[in-house]
Amino acid sequence: MYYLIKSTLTECSEADIHDGEHQYVAVVTMDEWKEKQNIFDMGIEMEINENDIHNTKAEVNYDSLTGTFSVPSRRDICGKDYQYAFALDEKGMVFIDSTGVVERILKKIARTKKWRVPCLERFIYDFLETIINRDLTLLEKYEKELDAIEDDMMDEKTETTLTRANEIRSDLRELRIHYEQLIDFGQELEENENNFFKPENTRYFRLFTDRVMRLHDTATSLRDFTMQLRDMYHTQIDVKQNRIMTLLTVVTTIFMPLTLIAGWYGMNFRYMPELDSPWGYPVVIIVSLLIIIGSLLLFKKMKWL
């Protein structure tokens, strides 16, 4: 697929991109790139390997700017990334993509964007913005989920909610890494080392970088929130364990004097007067009940219960 950057992104033929009147955008597969690489005349000094893409980055060459994109799927952030490469110079930009994702993005830009001052810089900005345009909504969704999880934890419903909080933390970690790479990418473009871009248009890259920084800060805050929820969960476990230990301590303390009484009279000496008294057994029962009631009242007064 080939496009010219006019007032809109306009589909064209391969021959049209060489007229020099407009900057262009092309999408080719890896096989097409190997076959037609020379027609773009970008002077690329390194081979682009589609199977060796691990992150989003831009690298400055002598006569071109090359790089790769590794973009998490917003439907499954921890799953397999969308991976593709690119090369650009002052004449245009070529994407090397066999997944079809770039072609879908370009069709969306052609359908929705209209430029008063068409230029390669503005196209790149819109392309990058399309990658992250739903991220603020996604982060807001995560924030609402985490608020609901916090409410569930306050109600001590922690069995399933903590699992979801861990999943969100993993997603946020992947997004933070992605944003850090995009920030470096935008700064590399803004630096404009090869002067491919007009100086007045590098502001588009600065705007993009600022937006990604805000997304990165939001993702960092939410990830800190998940850490707080994890700490809250462990605190609740500690509180429950303390309650259990308190209950066991109270029960043990109550029955210690009763155990003493049982042990004392269990000695069964011959001359113990209570053994021959008809009131001995009732007195022991009453004394035991008084000990239990007195202990409970004391513990309640001390706020141990």
mmCIF file of C-alpha atoms in Angstrom, residues 26-30 33 44 46-53 55-57 65-70 82-88 93-99 101-102 127 185:
data_model
loop_
_atom_site.group_PDB
_atom_site.id
_atom_site.type_symbol
_atom_site.label_atom_id
_atom_site.label_comp_id
_atom_site.label_asym_id
_atom_site.label_seq_id
_atom_site.Cartn_x
_atom_site.Cartn_y
_atom_site.Cartn_z
ATOM 1 C CA ALA A 26 4.375 3.032 2.218
ATOM 2 C CA VAL A 27 3.534 -0.284 3.855
ATOM 3 C CA VAL A 28 5.348 -3.386 2.625
ATOM 4 C CA THR A 29 5.940 -6.887 3.882
ATOM 5 C CA MET A 30 9.426 -8.093 4.694
ATOM 6 C CA TRP A 33 11.085 -4.767 1.400
ATOM 7 C CA ILE A 44 20.073 2.313 4.992
ATOM 8 C CA MET A 46 21.710 -1.886 8.476
ATOM 9 C CA GLU A 47 19.458 -4.815 7.703
ATOM 10 C CA ILE A 48 15.963 -4.705 9.161
ATOM 11 C CA ASN A 49 15.040 -8.079 10.662
ATOM 12 C CA GLU A 50 11.342 -8.364 11.391
ATOM 13 C CA ASN A 51 11.947 -11.383 13.611
ATOM 14 C CA ASP A 52 14.384 -9.491 15.821
ATOM 15 C CA ILE A 53 12.010 -6.854 17.186
ATOM 16 C CA ASN A 55 11.056 -2.947 21.744
ATOM 17 C CA THR A 56 10.096 0.432 20.342
ATOM 18 C CA LYS A 57 13.125 2.459 19.313
ATOM 19 C CA LEU A 65 16.163 6.973 10.363
ATOM 20 C CA THR A 66 15.230 3.379 11.103
ATOM 21 C CA GLY A 67 13.582 1.706 14.017
ATOM 22 C CA THR A 68 11.046 -0.770 15.320
ATOM 23 C CA PHE A 69 7.718 -0.785 17.097
ATOM 24 C CA SER A 70 6.702 -3.349 19.686
ATOM 25 C CA TYR A 82 2.312 -6.073 17.527
ATOM 26 C CA GLN A 83 5.779 -5.853 15.995
ATOM 27 C CA TYR A 84 6.882 -4.020 12.862
ATOM 28 C CA ALA A 85 9.779 -1.927 11.584
ATOM 29 C CA PHE A 86 10.118 1.364 9.740
ATOM 30 C CA ALA A 87 12.564 3.504 7.794
ATOM 31 C CA LEU A 88 12.234 7.173 6.888
ATOM 32 C CA MET A 93 8.314 6.816 5.540
ATOM 33 C CA VAL A 94 8.209 3.074 4.870
ATOM 34 C CA PHE A 95 6.678 0.540 7.282
ATOM 35 C CA ILE A 96 7.790 -3.086 7.110
ATOM 36 C CA ASP A 97 4.843 -4.987 8.518
ATOM 37 C CA SER A 98 3.405 -8.433 7.871
ATOM 38 C CA THR A 99 0.707 -8.288 10.573
ATOM 39 C CA VAL A 101 -1.910 -3.616 11.890
ATOM 40 C CA VAL A 102 -0.101 -0.679 10.222
ATOM 41 C CA PHE A 127 0.281 7.697 13.694
ATOM 42 C CA PHE A 185 11.319 7.437 20.634
#
